[in-house]
PDB file of N, CA, C and O in Angstrom:
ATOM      1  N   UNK A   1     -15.648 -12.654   0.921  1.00  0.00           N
ATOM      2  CA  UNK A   1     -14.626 -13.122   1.827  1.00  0.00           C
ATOM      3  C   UNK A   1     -13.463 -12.144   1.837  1.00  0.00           C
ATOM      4  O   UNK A   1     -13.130 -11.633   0.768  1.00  0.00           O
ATOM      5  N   UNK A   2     -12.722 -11.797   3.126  1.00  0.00           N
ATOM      6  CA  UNK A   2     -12.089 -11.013   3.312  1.00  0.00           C
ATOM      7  C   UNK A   2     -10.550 -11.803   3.220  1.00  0.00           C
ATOM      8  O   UNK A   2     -10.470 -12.981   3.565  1.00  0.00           O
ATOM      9  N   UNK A   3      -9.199 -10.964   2.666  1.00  0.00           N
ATOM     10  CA  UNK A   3      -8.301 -12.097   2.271  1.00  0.00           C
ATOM     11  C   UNK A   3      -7.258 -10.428   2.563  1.00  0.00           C
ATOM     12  O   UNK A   3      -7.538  -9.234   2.449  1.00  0.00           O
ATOM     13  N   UNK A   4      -5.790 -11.327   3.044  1.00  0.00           N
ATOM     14  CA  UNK A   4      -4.628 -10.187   3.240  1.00  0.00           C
ATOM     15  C   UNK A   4      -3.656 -10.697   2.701  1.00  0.00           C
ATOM     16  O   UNK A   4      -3.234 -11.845   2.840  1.00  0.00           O
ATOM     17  N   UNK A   5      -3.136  -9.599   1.859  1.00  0.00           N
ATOM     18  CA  UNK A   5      -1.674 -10.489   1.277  1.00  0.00           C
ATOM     19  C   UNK A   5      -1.149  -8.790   1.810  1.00  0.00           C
ATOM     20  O   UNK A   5      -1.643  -7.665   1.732  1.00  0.00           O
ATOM     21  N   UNK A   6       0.461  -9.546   2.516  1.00  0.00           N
ATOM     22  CA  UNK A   6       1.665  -8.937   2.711  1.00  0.00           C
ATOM     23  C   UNK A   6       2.227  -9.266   2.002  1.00  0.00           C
ATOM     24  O   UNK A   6       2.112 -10.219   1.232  1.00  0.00           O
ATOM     25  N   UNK A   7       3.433  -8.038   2.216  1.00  0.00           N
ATOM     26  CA  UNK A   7       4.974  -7.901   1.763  1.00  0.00           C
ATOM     27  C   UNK A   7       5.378  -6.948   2.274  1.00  0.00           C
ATOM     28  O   UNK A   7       5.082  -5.803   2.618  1.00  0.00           O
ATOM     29  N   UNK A   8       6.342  -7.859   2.253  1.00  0.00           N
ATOM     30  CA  UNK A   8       8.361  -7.316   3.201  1.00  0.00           C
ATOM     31  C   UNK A   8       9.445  -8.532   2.630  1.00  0.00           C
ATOM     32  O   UNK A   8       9.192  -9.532   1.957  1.00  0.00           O
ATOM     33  N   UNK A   9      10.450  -8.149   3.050  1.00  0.00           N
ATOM     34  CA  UNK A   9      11.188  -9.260   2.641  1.00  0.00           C
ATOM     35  C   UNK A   9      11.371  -9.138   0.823  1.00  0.00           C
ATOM     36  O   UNK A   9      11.281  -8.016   0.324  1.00  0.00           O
ATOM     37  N   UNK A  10      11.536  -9.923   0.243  1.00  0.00           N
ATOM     38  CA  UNK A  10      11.702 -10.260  -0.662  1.00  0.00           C
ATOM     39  C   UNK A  10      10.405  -9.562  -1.792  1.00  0.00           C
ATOM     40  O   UNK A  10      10.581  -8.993  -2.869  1.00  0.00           O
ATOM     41  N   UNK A  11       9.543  -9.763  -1.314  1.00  0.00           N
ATOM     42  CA  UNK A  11       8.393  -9.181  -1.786  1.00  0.00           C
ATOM     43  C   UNK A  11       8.016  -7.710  -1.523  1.00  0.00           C
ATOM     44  O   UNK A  11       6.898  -7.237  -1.728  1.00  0.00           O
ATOM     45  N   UNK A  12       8.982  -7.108  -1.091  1.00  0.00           N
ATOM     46  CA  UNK A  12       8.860  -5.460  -0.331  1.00  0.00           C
ATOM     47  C   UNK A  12       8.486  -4.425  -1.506  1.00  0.00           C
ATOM     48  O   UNK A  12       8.552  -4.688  -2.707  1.00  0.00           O
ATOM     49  N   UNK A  13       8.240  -3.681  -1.164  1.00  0.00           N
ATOM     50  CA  UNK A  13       7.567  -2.734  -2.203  1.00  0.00           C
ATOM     51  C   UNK A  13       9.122  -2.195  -3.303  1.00  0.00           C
ATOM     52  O   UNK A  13      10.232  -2.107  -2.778  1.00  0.00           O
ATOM     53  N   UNK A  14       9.025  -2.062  -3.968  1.00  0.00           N
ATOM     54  CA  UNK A  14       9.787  -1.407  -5.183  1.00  0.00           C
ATOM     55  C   UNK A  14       9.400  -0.149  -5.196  1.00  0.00           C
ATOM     56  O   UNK A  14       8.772  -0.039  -6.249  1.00  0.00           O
ATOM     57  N   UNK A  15       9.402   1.000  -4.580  1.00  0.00           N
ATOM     58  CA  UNK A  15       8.691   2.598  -4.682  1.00  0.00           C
ATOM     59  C   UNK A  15       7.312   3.020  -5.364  1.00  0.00           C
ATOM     60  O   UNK A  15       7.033   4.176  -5.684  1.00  0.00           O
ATOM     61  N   UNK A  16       6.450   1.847  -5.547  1.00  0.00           N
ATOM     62  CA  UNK A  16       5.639   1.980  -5.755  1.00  0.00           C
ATOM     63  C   UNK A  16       4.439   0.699  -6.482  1.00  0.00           C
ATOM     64  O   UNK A  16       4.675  -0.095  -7.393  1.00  0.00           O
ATOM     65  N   UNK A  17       2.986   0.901  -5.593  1.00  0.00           N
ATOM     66  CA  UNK A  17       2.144  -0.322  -5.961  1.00  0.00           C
ATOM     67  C   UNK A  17       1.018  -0.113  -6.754  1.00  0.00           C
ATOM     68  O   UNK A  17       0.969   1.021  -7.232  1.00  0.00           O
ATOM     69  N   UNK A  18       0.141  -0.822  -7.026  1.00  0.00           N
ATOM     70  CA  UNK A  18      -1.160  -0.617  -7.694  1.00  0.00           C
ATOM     71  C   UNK A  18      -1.957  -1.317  -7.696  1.00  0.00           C
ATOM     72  O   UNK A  18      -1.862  -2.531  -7.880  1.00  0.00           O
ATOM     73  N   UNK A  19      -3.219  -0.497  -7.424  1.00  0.00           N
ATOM     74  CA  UNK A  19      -4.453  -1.527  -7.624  1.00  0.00           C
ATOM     75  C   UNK A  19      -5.202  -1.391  -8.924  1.00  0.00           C
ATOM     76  O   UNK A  19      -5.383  -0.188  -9.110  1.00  0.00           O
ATOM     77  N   UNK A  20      -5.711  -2.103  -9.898  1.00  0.00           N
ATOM     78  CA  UNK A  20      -5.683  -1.701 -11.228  1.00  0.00           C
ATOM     79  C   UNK A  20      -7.655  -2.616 -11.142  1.00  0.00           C
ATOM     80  O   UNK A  20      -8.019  -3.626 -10.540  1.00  0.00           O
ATOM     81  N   UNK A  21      -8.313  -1.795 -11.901  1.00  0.00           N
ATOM     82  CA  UNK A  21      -9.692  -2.496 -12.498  1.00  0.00           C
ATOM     83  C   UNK A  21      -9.715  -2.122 -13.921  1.00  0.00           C
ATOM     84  O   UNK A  21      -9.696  -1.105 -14.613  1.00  0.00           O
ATOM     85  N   UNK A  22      -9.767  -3.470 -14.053  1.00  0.00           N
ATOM     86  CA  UNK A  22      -9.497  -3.284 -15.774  1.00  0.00           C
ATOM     87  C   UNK A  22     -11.199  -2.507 -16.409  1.00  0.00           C
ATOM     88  O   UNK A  22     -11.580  -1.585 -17.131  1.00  0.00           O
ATOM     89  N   UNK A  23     -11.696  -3.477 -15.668  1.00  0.00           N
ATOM     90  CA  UNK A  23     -13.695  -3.312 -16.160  1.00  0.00           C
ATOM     91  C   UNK A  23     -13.970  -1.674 -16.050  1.00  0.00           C
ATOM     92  O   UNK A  23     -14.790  -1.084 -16.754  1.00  0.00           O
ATOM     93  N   UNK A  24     -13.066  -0.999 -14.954  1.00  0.00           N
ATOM     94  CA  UNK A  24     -13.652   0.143 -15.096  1.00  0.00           C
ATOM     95  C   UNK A  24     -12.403   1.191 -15.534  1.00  0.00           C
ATOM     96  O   UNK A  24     -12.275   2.391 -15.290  1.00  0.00           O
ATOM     97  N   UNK A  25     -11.461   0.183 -16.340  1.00  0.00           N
ATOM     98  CA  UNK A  25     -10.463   1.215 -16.775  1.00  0.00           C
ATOM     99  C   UNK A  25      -9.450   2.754 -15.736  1.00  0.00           C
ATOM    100  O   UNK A  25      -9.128   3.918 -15.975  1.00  0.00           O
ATOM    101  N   UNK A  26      -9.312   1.782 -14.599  1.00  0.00           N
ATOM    102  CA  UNK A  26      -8.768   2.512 -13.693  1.00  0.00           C
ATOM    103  C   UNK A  26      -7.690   1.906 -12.652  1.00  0.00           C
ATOM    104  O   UNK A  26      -7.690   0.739 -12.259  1.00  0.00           O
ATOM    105  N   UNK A  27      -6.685   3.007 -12.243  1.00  0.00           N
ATOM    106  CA  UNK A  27      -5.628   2.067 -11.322  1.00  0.00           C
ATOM    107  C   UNK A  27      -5.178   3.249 -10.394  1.00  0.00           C
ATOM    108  O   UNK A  27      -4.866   4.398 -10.707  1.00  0.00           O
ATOM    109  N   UNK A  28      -5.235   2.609  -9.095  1.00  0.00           N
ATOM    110  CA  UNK A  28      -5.005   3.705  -8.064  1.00  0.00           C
ATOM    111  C   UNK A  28      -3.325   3.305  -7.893  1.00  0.00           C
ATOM    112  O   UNK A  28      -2.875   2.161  -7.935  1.00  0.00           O
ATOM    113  N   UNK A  29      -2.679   4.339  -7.726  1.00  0.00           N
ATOM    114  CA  UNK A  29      -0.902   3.729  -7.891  1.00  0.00           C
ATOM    115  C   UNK A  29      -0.613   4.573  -6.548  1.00  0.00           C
ATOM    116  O   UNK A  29      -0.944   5.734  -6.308  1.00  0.00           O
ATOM    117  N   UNK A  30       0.124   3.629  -5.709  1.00  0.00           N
ATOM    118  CA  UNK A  30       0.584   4.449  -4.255  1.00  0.00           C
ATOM    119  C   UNK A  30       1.946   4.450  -3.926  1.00  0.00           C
ATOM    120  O   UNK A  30       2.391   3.435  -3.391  1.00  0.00           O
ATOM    121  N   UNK A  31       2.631   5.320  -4.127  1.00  0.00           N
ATOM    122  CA  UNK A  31       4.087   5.472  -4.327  1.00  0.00           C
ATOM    123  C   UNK A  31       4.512   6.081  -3.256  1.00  0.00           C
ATOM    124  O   UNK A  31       3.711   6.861  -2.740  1.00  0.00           O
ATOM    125  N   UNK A  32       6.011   5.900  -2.540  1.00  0.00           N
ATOM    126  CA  UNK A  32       6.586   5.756  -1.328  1.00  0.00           C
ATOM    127  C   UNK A  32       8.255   5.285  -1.153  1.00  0.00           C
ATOM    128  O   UNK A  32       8.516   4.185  -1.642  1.00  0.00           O
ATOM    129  N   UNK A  33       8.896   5.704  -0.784  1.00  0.00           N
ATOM    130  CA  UNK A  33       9.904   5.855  -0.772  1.00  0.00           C
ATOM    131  C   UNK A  33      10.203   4.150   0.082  1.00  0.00           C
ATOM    132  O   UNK A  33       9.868   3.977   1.254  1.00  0.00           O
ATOM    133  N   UNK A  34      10.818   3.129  -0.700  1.00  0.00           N
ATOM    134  CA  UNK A  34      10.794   2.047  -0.216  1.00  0.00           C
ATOM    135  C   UNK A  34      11.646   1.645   1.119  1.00  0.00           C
ATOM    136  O   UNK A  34      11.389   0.714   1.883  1.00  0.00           O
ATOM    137  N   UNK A  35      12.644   2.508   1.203  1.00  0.00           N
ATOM    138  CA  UNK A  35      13.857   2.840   2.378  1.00  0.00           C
ATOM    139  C   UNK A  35      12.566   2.392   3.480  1.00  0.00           C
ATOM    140  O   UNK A  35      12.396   1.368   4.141  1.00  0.00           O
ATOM    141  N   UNK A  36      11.947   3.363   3.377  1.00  0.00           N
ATOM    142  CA  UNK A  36      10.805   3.659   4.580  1.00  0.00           C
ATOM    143  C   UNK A  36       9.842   2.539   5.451  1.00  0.00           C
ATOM    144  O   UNK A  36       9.317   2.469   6.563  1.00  0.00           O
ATOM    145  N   UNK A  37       9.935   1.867   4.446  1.00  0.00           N
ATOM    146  CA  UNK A  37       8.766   0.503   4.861  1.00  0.00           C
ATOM    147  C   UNK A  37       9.362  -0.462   5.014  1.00  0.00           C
ATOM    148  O   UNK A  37      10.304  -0.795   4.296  1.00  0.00           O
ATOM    149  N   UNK A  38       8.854  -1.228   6.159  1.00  0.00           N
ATOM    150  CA  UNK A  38       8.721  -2.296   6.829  1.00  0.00           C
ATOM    151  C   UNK A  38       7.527  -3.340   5.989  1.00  0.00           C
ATOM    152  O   UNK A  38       7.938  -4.166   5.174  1.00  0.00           O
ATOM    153  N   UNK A  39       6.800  -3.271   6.133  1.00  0.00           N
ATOM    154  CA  UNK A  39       5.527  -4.313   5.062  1.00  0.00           C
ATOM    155  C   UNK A  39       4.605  -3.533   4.714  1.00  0.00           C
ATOM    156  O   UNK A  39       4.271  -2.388   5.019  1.00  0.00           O
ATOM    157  N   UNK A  40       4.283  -4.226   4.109  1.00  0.00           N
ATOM    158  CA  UNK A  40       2.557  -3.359   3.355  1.00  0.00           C
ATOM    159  C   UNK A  40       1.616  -4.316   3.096  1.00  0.00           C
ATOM    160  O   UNK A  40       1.990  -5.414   2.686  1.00  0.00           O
ATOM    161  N   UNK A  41       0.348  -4.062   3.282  1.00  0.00           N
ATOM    162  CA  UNK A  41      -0.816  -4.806   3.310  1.00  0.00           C
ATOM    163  C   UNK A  41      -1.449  -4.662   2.321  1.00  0.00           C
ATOM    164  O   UNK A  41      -1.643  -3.504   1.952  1.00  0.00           O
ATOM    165  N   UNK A  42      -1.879  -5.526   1.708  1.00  0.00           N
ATOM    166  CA  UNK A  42      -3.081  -5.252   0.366  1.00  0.00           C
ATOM    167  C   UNK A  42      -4.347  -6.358   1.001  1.00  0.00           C
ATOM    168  O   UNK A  42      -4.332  -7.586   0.927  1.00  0.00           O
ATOM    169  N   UNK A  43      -5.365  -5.517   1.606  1.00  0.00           N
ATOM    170  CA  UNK A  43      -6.629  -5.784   2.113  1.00  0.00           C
ATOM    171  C   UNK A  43      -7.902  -5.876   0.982  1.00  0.00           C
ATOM    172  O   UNK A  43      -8.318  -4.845   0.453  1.00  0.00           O
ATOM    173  N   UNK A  44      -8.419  -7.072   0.697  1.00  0.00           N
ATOM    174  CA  UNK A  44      -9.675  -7.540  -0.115  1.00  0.00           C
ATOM    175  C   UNK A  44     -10.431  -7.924   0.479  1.00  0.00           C
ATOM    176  O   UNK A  44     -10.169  -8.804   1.299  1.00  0.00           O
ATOM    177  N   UNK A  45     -11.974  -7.326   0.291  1.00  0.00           N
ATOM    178  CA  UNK A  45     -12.978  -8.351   0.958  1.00  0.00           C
ATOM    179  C   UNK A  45     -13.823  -8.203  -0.608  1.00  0.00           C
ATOM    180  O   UNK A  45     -13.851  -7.080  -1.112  1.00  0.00           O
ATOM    181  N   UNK A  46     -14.359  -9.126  -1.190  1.00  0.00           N
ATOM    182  CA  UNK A  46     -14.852  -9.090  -2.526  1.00  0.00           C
ATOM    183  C   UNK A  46     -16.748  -9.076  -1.963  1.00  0.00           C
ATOM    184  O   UNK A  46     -17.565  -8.591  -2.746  1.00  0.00           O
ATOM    185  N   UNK A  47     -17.079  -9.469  -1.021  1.00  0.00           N
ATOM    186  CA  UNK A  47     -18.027  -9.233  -0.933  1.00  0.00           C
ATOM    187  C   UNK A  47     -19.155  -7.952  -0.739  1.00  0.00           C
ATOM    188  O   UNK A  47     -20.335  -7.698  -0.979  1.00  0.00           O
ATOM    189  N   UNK A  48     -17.863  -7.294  -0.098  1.00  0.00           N
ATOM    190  CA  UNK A  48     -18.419  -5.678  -0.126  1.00  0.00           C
ATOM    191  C   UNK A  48     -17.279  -4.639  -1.074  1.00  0.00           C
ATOM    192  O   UNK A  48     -17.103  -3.466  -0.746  1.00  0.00           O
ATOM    193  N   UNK A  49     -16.726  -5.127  -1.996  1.00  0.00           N
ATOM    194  CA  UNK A  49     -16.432  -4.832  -3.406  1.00  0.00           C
ATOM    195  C   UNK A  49     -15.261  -3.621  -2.519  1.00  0.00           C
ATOM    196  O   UNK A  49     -15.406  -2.455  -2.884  1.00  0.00           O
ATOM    197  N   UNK A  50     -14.350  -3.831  -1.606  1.00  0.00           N
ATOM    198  CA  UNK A  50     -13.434  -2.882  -1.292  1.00  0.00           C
ATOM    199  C   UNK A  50     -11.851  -3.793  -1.548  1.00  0.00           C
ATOM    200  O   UNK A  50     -11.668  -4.944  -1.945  1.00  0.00           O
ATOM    201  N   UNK A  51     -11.019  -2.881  -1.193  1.00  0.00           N
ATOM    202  CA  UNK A  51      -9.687  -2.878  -1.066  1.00  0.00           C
ATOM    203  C   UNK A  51      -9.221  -1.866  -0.562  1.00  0.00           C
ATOM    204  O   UNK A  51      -9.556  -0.723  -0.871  1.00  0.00           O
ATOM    205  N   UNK A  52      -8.020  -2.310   0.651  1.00  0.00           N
ATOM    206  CA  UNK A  52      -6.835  -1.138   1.278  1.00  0.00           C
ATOM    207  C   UNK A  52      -5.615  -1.300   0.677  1.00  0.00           C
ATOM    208  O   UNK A  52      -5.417  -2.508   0.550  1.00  0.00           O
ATOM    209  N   UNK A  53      -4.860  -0.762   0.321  1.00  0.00           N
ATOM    210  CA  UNK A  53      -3.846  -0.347   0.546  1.00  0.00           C
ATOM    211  C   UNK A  53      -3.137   0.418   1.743  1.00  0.00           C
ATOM    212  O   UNK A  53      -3.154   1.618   2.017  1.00  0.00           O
ATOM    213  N   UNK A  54      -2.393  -0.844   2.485  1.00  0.00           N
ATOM    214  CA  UNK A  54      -1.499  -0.013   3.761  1.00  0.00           C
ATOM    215  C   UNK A  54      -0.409   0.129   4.044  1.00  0.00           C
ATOM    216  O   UNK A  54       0.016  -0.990   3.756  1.00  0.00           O
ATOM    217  N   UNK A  55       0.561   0.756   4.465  1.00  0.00           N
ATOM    218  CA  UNK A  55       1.758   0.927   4.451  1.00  0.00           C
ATOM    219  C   UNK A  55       2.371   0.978   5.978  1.00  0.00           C
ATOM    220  O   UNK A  55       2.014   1.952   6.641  1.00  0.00           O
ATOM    221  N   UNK A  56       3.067   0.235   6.472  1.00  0.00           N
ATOM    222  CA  UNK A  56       3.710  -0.170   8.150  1.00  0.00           C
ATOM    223  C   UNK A  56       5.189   0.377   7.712  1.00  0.00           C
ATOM    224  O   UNK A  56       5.887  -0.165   6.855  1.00  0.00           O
ATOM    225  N   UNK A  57       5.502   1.417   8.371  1.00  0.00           N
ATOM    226  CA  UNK A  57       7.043   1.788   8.662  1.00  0.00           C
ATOM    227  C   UNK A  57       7.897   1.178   9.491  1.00  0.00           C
ATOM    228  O   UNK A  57       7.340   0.381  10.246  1.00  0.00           O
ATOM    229  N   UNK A  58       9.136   1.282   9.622  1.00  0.00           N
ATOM    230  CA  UNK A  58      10.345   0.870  10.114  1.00  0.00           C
ATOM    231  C   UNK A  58       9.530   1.026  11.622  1.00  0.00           C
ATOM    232  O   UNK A  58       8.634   1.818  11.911  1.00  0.00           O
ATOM    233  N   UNK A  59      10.155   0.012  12.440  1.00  0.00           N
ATOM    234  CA  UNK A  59      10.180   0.053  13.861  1.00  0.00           C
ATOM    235  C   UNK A  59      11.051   1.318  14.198  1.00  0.00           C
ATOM    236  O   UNK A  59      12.182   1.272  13.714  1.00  0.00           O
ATOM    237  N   UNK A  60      10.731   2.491  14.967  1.00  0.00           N
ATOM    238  CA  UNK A  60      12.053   3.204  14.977  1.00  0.00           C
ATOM    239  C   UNK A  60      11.611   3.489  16.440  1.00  0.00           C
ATOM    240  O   UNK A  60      10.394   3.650  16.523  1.00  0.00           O
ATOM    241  N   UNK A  61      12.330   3.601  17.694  1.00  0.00           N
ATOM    242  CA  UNK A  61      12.970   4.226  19.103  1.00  0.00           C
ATOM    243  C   UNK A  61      12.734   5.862  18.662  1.00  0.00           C
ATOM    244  O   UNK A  61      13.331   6.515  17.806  1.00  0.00           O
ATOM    245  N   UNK A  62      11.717   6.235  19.507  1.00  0.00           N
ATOM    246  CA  UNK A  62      11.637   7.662  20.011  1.00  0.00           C
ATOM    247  C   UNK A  62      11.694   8.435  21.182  1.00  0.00           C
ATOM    248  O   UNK A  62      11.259   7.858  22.179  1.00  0.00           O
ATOM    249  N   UNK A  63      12.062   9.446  21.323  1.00  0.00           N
ATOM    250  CA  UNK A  63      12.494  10.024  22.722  1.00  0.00           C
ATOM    251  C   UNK A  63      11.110  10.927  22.640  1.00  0.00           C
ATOM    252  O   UNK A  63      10.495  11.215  21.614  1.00  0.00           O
ATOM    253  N   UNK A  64      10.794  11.288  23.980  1.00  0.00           N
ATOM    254  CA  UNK A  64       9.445  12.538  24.456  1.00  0.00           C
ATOM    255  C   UNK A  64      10.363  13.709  23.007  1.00  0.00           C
ATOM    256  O   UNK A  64      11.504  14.086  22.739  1.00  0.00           O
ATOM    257  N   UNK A  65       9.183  13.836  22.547  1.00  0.00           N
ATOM    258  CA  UNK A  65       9.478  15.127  21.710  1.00  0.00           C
ATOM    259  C   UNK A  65       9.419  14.827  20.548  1.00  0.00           C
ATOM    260  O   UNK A  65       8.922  15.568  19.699  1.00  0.00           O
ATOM    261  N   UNK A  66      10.093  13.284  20.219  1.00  0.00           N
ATOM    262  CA  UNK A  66      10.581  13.576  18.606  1.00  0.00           C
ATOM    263  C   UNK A  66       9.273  12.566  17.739  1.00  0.00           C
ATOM    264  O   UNK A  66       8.525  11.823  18.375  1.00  0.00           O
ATOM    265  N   UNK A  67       9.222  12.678  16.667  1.00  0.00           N
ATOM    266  CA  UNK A  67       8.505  12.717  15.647  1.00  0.00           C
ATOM    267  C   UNK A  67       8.563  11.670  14.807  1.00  0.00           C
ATOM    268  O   UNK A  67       9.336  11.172  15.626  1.00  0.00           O
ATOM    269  N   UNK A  68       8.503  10.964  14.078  1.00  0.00           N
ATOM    270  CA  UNK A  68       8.738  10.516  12.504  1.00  0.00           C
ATOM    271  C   UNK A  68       7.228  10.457  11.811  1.00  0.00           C
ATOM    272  O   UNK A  68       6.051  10.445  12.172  1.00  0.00           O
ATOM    273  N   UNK A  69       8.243  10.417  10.217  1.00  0.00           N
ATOM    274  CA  UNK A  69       6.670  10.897   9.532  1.00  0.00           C
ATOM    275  C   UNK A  69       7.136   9.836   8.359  1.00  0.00           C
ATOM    276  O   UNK A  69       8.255   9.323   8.354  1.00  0.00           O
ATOM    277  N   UNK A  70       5.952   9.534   7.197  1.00  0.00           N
ATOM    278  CA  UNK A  70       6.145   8.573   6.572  1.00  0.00           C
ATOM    279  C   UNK A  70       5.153   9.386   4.821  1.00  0.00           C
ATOM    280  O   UNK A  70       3.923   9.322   4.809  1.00  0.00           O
ATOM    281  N   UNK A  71       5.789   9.939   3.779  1.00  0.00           N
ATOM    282  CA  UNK A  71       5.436  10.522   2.994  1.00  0.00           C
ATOM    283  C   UNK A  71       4.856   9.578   1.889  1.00  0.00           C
ATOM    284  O   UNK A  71       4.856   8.568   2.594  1.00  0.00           O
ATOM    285  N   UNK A  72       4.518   9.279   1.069  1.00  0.00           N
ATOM    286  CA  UNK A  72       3.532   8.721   0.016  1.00  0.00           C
ATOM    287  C   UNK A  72       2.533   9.599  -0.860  1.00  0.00           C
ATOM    288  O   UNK A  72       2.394  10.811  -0.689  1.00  0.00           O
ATOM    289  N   UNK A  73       2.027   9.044  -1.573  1.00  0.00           N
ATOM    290  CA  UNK A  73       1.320   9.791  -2.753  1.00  0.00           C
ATOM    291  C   UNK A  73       0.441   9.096  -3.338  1.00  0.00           C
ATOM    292  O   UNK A  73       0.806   7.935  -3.518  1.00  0.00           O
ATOM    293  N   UNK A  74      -0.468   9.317  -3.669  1.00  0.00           N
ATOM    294  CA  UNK A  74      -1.762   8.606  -4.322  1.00  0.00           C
ATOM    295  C   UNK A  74      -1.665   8.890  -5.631  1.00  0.00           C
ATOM    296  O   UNK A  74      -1.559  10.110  -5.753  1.00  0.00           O
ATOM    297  N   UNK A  75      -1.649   8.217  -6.895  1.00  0.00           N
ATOM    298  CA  UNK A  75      -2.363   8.766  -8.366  1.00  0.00           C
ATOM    299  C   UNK A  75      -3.658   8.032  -8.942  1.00  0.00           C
ATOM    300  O   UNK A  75      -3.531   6.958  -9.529  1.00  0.00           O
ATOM    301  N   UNK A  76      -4.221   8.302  -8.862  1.00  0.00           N
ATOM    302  CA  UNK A  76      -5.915   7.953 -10.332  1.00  0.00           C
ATOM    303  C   UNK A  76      -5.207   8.136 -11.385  1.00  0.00           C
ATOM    304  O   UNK A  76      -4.827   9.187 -11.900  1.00  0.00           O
ATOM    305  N   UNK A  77      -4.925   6.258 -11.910  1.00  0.00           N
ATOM    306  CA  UNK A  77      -4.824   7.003 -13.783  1.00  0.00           C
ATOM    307  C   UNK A  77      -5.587   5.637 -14.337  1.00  0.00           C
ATOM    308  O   UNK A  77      -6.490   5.064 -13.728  1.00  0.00           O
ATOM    309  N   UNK A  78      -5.005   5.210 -15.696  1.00  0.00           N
ATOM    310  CA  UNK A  78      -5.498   4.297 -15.950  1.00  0.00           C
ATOM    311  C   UNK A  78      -4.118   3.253 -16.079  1.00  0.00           C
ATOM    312  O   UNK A  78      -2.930   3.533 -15.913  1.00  0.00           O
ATOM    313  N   UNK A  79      -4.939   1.589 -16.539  1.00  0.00           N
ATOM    314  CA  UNK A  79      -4.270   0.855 -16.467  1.00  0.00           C
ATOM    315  C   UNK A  79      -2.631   0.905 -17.311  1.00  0.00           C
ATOM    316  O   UNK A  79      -1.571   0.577 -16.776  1.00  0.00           O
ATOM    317  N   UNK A  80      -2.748   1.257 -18.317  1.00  0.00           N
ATOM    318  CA  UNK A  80      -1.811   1.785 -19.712  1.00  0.00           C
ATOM    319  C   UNK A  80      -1.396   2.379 -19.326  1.00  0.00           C
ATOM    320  O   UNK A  80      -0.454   2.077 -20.059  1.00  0.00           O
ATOM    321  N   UNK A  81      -0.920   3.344 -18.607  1.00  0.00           N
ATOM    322  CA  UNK A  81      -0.651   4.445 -17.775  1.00  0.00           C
ATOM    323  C   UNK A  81       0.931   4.068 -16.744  1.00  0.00           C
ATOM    324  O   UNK A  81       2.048   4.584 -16.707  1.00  0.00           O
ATOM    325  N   UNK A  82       0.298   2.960 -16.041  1.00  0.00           N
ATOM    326  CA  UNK A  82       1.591   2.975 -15.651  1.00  0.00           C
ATOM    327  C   UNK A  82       1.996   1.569 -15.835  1.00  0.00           C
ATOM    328  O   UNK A  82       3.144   1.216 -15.568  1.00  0.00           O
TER     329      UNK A  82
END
């Protein structure tokens, strides 16, 4: 079964999240400058053994030309770790 938990608000990211498996002694940590975000998604479906991690930025007004970009970082470590 596929299941979504957000946060924003109160629950908004702190500069950084994690998905942690203890069984296989591993935690993917996705770090991000919290200014930046609007909500973030943590996507489970346990039946086909995945998870997302997603990150939704600020609503921002752009003119023809201009840009915005949204920086983050991935680490592989283990649980103890962070």
């Amino acid at each position: 079964q596929e299941k979504d938990s957000w946060f924003s608000g109160d629950t908004a990211l702190n500069g950084a999240w994690a998905v942690v498996d203890d069984g296989a002694n591993v935690a993917i940590v996705n770090r991000v400058a919290s200014e930046a975000i609007d909500k973030a998604l943590l996507n489970f479906n346990g039946k086909t053994n995945r998870m997302n991690l997603e990150l939704f930025g600020k609503t921002t007004a752009l003119r023809p030309g201009e840009s915005v970009s949204l920086t983050h970082s991935y680490e592989v470590t283990t649980p103890d770790a962070i």
